[in-house]
mmCIF file of C-alpha atoms (C1' of nucleotides) in Angstrom:
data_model
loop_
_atom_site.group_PDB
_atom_site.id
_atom_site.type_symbol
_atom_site.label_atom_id
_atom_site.label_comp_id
_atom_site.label_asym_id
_atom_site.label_seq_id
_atom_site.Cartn_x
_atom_site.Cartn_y
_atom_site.Cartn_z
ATOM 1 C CA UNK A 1 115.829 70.831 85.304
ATOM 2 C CA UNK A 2 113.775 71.832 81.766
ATOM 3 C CA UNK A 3 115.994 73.785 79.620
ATOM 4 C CA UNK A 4 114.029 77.087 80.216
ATOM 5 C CA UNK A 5 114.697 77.084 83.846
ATOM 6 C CA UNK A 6 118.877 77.412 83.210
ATOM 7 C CA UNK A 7 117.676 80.239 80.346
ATOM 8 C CA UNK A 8 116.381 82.319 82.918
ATOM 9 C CA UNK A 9 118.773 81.439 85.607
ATOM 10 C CA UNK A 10 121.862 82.200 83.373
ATOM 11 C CA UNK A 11 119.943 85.216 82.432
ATOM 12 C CA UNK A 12 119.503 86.511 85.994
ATOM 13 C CA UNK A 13 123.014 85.662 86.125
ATOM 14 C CA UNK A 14 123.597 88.210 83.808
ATOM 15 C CA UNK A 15 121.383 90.694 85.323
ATOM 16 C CA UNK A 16 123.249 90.171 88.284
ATOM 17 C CA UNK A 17 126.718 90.430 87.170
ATOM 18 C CA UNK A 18 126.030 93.914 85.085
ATOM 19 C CA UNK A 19 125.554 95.226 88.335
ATOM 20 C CA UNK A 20 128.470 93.753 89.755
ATOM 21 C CA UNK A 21 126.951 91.002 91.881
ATOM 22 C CA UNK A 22 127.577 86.982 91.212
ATOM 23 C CA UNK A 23 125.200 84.205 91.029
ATOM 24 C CA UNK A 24 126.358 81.794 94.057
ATOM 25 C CA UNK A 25 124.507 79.123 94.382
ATOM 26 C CA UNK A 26 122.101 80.562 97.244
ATOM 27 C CA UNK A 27 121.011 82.537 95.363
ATOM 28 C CA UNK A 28 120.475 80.547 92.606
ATOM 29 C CA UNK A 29 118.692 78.279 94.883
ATOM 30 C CA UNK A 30 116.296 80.930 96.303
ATOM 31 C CA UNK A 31 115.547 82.220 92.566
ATOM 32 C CA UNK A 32 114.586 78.332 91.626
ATOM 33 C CA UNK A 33 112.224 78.062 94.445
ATOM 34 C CA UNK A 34 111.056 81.372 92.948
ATOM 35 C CA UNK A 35 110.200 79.570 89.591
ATOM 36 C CA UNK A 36 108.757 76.784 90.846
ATOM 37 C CA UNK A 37 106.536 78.426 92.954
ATOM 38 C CA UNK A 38 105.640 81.591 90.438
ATOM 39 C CA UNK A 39 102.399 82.635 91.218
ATOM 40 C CA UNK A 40 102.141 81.599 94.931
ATOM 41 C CA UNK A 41 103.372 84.923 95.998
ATOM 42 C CA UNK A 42 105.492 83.537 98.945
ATOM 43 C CA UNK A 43 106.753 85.209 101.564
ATOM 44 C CA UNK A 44 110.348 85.440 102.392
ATOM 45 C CA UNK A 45 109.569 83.082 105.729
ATOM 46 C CA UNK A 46 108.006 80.421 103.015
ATOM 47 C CA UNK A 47 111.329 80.691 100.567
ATOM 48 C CA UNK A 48 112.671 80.077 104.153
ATOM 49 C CA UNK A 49 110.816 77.402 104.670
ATOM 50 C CA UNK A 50 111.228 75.760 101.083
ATOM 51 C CA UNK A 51 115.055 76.527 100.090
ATOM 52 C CA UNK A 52 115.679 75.008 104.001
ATOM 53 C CA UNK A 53 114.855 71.158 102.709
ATOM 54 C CA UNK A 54 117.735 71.150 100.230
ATOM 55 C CA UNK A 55 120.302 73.813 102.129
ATOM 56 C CA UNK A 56 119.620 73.706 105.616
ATOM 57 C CA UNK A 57 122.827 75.592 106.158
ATOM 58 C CA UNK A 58 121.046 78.685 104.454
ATOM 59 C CA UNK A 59 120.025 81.821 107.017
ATOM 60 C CA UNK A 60 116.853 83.664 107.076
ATOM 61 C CA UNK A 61 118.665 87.201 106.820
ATOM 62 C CA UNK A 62 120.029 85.321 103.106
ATOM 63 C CA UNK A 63 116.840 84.911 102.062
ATOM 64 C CA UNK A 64 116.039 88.488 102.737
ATOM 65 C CA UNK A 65 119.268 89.996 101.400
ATOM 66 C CA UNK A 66 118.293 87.964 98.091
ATOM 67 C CA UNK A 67 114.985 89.033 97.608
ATOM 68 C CA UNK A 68 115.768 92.489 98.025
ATOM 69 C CA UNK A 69 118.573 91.957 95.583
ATOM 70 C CA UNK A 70 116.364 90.670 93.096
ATOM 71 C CA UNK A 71 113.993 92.461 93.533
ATOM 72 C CA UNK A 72 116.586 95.554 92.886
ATOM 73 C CA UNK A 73 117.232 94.106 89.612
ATOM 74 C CA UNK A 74 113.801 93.688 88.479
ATOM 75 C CA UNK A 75 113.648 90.177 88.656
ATOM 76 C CA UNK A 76 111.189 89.368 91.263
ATOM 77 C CA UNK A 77 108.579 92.223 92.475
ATOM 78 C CA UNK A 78 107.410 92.663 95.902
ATOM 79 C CA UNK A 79 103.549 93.043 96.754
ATOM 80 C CA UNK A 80 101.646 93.196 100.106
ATOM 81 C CA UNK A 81 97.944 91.504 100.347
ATOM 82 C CA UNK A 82 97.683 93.367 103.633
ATOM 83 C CA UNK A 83 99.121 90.361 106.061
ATOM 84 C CA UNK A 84 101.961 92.262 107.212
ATOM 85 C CA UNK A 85 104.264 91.128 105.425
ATOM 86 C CA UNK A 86 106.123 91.144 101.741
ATOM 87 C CA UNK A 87 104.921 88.329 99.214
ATOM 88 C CA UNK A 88 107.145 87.905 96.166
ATOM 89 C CA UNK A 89 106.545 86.683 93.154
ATOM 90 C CA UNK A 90 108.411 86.418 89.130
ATOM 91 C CA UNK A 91 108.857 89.056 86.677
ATOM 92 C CA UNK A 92 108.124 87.005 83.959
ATOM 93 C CA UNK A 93 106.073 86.651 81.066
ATOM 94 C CA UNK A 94 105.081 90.818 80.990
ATOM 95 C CA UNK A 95 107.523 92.607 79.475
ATOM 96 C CA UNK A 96 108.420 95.483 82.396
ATOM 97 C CA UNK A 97 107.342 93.164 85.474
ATOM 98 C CA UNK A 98 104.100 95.562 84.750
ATOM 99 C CA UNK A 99 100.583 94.420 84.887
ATOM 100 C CA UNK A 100 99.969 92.724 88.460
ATOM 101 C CA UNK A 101 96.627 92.023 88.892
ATOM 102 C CA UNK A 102 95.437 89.986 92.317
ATOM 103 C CA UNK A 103 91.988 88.775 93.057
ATOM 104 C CA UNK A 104 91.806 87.837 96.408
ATOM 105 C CA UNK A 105 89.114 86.368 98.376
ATOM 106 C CA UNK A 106 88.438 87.228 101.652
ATOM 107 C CA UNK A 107 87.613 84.256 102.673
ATOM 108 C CA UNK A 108 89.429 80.811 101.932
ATOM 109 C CA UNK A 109 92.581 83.738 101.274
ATOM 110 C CA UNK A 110 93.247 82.526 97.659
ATOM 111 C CA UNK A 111 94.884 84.551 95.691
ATOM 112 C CA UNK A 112 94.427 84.556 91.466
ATOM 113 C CA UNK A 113 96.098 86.131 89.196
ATOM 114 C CA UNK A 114 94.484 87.874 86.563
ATOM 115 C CA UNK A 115 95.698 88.573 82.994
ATOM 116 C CA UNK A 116 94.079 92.029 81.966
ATOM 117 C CA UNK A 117 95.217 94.249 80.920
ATOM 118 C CA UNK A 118 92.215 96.702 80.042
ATOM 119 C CA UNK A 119 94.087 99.490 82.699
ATOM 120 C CA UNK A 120 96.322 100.352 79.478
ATOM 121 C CA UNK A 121 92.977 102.215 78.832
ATOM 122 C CA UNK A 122 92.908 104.039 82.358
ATOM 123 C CA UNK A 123 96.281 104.668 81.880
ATOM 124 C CA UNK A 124 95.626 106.870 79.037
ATOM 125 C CA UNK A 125 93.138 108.782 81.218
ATOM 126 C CA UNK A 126 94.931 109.139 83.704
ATOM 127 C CA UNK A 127 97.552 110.767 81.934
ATOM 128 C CA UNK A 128 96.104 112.789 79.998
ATOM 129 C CA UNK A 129 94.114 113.900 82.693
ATOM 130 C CA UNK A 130 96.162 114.286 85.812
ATOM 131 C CA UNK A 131 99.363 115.110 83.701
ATOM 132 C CA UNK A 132 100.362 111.645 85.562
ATOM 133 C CA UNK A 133 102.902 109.408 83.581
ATOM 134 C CA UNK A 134 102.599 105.717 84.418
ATOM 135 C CA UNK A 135 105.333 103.512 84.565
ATOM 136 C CA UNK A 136 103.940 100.363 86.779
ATOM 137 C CA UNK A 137 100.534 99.350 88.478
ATOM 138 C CA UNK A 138 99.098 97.254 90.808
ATOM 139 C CA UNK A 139 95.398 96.502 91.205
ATOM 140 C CA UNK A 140 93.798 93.992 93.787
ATOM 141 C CA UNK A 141 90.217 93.236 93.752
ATOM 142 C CA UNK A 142 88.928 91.785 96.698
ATOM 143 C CA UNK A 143 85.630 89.426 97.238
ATOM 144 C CA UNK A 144 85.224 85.598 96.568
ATOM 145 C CA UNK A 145 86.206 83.317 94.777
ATOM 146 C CA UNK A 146 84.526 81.083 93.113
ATOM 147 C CA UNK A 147 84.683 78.137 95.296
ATOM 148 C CA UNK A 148 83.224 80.275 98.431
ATOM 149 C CA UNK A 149 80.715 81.852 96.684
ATOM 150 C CA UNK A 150 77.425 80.744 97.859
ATOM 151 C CA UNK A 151 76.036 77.029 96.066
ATOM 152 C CA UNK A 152 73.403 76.623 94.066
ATOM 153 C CA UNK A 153 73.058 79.326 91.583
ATOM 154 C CA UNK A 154 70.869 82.445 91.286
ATOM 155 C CA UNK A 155 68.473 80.575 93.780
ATOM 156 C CA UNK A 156 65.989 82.718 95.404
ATOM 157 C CA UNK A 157 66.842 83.320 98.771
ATOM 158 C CA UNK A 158 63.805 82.386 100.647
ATOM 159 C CA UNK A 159 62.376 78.787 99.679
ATOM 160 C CA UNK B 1 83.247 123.809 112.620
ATOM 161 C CA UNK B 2 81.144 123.454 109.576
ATOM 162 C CA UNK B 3 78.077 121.949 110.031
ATOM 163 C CA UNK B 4 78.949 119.414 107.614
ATOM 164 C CA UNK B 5 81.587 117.960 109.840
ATOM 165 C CA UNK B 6 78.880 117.715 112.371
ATOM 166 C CA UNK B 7 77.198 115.968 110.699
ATOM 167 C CA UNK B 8 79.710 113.580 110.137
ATOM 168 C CA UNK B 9 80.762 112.871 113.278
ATOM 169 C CA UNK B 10 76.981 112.499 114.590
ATOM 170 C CA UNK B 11 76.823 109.925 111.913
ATOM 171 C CA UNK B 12 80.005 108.114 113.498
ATOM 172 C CA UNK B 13 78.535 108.087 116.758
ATOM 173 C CA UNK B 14 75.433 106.426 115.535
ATOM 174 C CA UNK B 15 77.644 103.759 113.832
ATOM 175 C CA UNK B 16 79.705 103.413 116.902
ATOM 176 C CA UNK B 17 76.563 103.191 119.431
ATOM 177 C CA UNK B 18 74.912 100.876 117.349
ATOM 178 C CA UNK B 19 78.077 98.593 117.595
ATOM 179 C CA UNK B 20 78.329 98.968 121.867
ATOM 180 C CA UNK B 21 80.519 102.008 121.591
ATOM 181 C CA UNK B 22 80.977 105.216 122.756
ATOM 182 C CA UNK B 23 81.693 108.178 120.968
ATOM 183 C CA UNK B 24 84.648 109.795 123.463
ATOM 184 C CA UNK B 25 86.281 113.073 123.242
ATOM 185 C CA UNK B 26 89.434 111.555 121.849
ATOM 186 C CA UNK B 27 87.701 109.558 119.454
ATOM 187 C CA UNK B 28 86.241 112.177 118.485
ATOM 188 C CA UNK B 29 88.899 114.186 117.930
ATOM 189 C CA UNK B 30 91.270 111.581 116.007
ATOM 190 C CA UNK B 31 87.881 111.645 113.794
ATOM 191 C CA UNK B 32 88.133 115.145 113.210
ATOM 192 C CA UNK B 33 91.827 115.723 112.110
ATOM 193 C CA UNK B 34 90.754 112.225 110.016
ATOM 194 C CA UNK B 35 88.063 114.463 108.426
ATOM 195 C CA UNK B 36 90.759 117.332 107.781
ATOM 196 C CA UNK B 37 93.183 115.669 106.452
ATOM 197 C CA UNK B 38 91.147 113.302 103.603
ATOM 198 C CA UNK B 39 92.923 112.675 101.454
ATOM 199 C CA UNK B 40 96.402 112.449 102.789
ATOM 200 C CA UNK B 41 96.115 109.217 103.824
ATOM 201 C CA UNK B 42 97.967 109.610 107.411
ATOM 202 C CA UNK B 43 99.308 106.833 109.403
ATOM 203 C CA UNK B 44 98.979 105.879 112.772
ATOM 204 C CA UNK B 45 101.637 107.953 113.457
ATOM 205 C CA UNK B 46 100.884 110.909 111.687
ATOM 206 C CA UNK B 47 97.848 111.336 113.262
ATOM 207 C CA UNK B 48 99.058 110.589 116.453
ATOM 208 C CA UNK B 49 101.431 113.751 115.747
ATOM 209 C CA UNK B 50 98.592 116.586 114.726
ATOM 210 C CA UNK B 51 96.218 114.765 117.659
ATOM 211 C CA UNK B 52 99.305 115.350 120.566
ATOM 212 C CA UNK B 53 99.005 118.947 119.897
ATOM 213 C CA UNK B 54 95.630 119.797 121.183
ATOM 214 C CA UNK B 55 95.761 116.666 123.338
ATOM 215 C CA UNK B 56 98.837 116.223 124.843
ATOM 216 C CA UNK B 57 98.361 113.643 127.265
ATOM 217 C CA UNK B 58 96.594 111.260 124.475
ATOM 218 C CA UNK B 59 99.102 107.866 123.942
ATOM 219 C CA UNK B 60 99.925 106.023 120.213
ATOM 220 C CA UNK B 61 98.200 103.118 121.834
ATOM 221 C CA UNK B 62 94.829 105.033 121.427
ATOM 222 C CA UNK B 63 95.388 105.954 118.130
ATOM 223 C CA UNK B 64 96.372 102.990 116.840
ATOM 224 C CA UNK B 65 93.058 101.250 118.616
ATOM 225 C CA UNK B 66 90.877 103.903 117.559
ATOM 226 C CA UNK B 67 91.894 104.035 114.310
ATOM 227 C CA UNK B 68 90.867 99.999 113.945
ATOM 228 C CA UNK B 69 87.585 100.654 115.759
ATOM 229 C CA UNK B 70 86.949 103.225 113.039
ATOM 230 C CA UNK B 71 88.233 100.643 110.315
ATOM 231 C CA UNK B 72 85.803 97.920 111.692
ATOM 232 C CA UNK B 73 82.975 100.112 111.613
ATOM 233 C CA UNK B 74 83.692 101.501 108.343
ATOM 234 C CA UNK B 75 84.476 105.041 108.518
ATOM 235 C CA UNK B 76 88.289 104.839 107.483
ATOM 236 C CA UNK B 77 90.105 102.477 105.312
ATOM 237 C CA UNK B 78 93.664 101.211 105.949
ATOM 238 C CA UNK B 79 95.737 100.923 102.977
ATOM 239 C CA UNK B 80 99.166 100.120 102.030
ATOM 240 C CA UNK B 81 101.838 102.096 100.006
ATOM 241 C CA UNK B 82 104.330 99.951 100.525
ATOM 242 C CA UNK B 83 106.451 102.209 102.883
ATOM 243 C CA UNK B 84 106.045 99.566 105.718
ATOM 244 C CA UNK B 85 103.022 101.457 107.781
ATOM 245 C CA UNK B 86 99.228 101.829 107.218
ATOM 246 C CA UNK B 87 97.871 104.323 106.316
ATOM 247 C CA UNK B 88 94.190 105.574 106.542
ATOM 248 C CA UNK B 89 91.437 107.728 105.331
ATOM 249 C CA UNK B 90 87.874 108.489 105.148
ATOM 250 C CA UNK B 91 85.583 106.366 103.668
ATOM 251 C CA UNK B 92 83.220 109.069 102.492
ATOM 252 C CA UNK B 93 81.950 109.791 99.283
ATOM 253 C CA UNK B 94 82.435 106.566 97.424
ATOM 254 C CA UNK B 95 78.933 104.591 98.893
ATOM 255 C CA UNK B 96 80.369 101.420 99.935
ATOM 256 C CA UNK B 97 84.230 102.595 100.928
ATOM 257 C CA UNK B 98 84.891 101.451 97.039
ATOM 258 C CA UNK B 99 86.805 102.562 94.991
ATOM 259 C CA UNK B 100 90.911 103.229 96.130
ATOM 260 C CA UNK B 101 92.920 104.798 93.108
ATOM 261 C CA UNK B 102 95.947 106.525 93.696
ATOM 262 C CA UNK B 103 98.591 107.459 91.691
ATOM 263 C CA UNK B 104 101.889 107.574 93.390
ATOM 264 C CA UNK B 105 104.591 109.082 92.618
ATOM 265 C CA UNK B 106 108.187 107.341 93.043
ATOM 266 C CA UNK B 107 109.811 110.516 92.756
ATOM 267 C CA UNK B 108 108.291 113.003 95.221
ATOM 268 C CA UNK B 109 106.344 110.654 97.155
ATOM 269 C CA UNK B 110 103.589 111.999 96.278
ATOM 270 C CA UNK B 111 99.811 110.260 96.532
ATOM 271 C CA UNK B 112 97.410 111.724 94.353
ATOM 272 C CA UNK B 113 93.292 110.360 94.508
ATOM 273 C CA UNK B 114 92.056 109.418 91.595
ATOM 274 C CA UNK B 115 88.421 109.190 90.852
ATOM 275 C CA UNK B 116 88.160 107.291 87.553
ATOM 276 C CA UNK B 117 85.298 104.438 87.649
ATOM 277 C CA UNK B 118 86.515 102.344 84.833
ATOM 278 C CA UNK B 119 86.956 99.688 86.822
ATOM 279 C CA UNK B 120 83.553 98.949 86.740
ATOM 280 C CA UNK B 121 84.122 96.993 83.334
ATOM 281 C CA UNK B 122 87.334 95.484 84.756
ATOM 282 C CA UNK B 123 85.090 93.745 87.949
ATOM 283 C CA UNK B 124 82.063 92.871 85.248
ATOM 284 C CA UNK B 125 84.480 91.139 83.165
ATOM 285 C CA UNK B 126 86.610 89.418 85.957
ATOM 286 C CA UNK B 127 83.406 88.349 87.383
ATOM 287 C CA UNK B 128 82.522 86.382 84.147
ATOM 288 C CA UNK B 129 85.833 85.065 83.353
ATOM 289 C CA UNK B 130 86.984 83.954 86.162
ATOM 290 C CA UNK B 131 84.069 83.716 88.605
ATOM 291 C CA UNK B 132 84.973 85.803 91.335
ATOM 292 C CA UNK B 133 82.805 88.083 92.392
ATOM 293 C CA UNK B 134 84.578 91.339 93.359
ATOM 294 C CA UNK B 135 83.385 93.100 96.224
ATOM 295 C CA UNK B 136 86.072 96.193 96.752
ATOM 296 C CA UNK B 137 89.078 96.849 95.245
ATOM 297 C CA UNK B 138 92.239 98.995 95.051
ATOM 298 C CA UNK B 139 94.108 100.574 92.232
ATOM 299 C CA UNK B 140 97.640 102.068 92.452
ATOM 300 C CA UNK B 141 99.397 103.696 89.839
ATOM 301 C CA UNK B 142 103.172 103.763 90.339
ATOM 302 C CA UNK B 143 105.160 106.739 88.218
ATOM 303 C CA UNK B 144 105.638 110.685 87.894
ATOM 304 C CA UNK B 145 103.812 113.047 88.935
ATOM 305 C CA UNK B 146 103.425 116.142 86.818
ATOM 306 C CA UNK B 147 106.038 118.252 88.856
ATOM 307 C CA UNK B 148 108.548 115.597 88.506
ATOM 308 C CA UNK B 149 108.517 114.512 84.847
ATOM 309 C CA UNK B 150 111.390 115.886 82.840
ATOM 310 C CA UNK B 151 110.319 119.696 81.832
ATOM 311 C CA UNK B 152 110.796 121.325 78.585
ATOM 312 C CA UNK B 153 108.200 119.396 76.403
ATOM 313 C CA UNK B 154 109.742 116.621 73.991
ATOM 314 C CA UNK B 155 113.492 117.733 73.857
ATOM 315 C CA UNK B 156 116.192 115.711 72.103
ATOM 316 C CA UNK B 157 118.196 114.133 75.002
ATOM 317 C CA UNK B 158 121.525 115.656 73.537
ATOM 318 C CA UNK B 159 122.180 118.987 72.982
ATOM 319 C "C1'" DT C 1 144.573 88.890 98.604
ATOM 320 C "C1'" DT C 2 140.424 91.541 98.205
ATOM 321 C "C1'" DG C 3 135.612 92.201 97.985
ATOM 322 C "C1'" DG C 4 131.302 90.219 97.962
ATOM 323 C "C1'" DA C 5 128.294 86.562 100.362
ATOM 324 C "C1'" DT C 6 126.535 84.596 104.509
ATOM 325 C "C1'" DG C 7 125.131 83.008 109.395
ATOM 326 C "C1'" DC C 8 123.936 84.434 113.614
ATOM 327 C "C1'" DA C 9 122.180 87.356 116.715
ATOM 328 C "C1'" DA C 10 121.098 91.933 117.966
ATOM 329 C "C1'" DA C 11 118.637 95.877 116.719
ATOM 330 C "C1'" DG C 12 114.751 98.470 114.417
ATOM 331 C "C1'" DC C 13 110.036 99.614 113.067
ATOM 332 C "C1'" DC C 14 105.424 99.436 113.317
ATOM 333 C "C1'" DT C 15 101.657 97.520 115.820
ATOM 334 C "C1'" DT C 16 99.328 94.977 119.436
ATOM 335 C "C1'" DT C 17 98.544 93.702 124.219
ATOM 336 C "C1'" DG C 18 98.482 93.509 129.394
ATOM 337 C "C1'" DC C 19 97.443 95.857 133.289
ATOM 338 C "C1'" DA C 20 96.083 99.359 136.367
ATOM 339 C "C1'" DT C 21 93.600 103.601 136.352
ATOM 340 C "C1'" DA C 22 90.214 107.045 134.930
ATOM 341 C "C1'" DC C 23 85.752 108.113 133.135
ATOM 342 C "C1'" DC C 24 80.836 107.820 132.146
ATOM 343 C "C1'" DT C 25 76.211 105.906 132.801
ATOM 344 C "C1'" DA D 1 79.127 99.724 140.791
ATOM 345 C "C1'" DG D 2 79.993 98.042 136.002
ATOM 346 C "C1'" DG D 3 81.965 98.395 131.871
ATOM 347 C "C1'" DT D 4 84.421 100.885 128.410
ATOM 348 C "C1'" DA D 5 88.344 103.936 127.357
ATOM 349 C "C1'" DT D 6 93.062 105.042 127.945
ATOM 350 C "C1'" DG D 7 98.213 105.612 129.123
ATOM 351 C "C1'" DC D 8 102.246 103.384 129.620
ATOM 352 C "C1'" DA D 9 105.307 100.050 128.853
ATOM 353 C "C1'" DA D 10 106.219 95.452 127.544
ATOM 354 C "C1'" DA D 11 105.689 92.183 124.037
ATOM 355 C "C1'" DG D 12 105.249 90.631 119.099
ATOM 356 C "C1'" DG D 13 106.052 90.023 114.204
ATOM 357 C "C1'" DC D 14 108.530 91.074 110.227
ATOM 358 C "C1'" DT D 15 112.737 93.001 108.381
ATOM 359 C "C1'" DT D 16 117.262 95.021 108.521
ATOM 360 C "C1'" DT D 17 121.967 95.411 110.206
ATOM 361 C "C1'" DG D 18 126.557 94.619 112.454
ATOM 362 C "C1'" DC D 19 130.218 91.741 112.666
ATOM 363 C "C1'" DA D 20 133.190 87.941 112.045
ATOM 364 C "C1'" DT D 21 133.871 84.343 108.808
ATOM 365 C "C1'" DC D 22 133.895 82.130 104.379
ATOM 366 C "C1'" DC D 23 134.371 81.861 99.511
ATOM 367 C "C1'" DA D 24 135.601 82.881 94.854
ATOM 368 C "C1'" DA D 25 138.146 85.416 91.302
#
DNA sequence: TTGGATGCAAAGCCTTTGCATACCT
DNA sequence: AGGTATGCAAAGGCTTTGCATCCAA
């Protein structure tokens, strides 16, 4: 495994173990399938699903216990894309696990992630103008994505 | 009643004959406390709760269909807090049903609307960088609400 | 040895569905 | 009559919990 993987997992570790919790190696498993997967927002039936292949010992309920866990320490944040159920995904790279931005199309069901972070602007407005102090955010924008958006450029629609 | 809320549900009915259905009693009703309670984004439940007490004999089951029928045909919006139920509200006002900001609070629960439009740069430039045309989209703003931020203006934390 | 970690299965929540009945055109 | 609307209760899907066991410090 690349170097930077056992940075973050001996960092988790730490995270974990300030709070009186140990890294077994579950745990550690789940939070590499995390990695390896960050940006695929899976579910905790796909961790499931994934961590199963190399520990098929390993119980659904784990999985779930985990997440939360991690999620409790700020390591992983949970998001809903309105499928009824929890999709988790990394912390990383933004400094407060802030700044999740989805685009989601509506109709292959991709989901992008998007990098702006032009909201620091609306988050000015909006406290200063609903007294409103902003600690996280979340914004999904929904429509298609480029692959399902219809051929053939601005063609007229008729001939 | 206000002719205003007339007027709305007239409008329903035409949206729900023009789809094969009928604009019942109880339907109508479940619109009405939907009407009086913008805003508060009520779930299934909640509704179900102010609807019981001028309708006694109506069942969850209804609510919970109605409230989809109304969904499909555009006159509420479902959305998602993250407290593990739907929620809904009116889709007046905002032309298309556009436009979901809320900023919650994680200390009183709290779910304040917010009407900024800023976003309207945010989709522009999302739709040129990354060639997904946005069709809706939802903002939420996790953090205090006035009531619950520390009082007293800037005070040193000590003394 | 003690407390957390875990598997398994039962229980919980919210929501959807099946079925028989009631209502309206 | 014919079809939708509805109540009730059962069924479903995702998540949490209880309990006995296992593991590590």
């Amino acid at each position: 495994m690349p170097p930077l993987l056992k940075n973050v997992i001996a960092d988790v570790e730490e995270r974990l173990k300030s709070g009186e919790y140990k890294m077994t190696p579950r745990r550690s498993l789940i939070l590499r399938v995390l990695i390896e997967n960050q940006g695929r927002h899976l579910s905790a039936e796909e961790v499931y699903q994934v961590v199963k292949e190399q520990e098929p010992e390993l119980g659904l309920a784990t999985v779930y216990r985990t997440l939360e866990l991690f999620s409790d320490c700020g390591i992983v944040f949970g998001m809903d894309f309105g499928d009824g159920r929890k999709r988790y995904d990394m912390g990383l790279g933004a400094a407060l696990g802030h700044h999740h931005h989805h685009l989601i199309c509506t109709r292959c069901g991709r989901i992008i992630e998007a990098g702006e972070d032009l909201l620091e602007d609306l988050e000015l407005r909006v406290q200063r103008d609903y007294g409103f102090s902003v600690v996280d955010h979340q914004l999904k924008m929904f429509g298609l994505c480029e692959g399902c958006q219809p051929k053939g450029g601005p063609a007229k629609s008729g001939s």
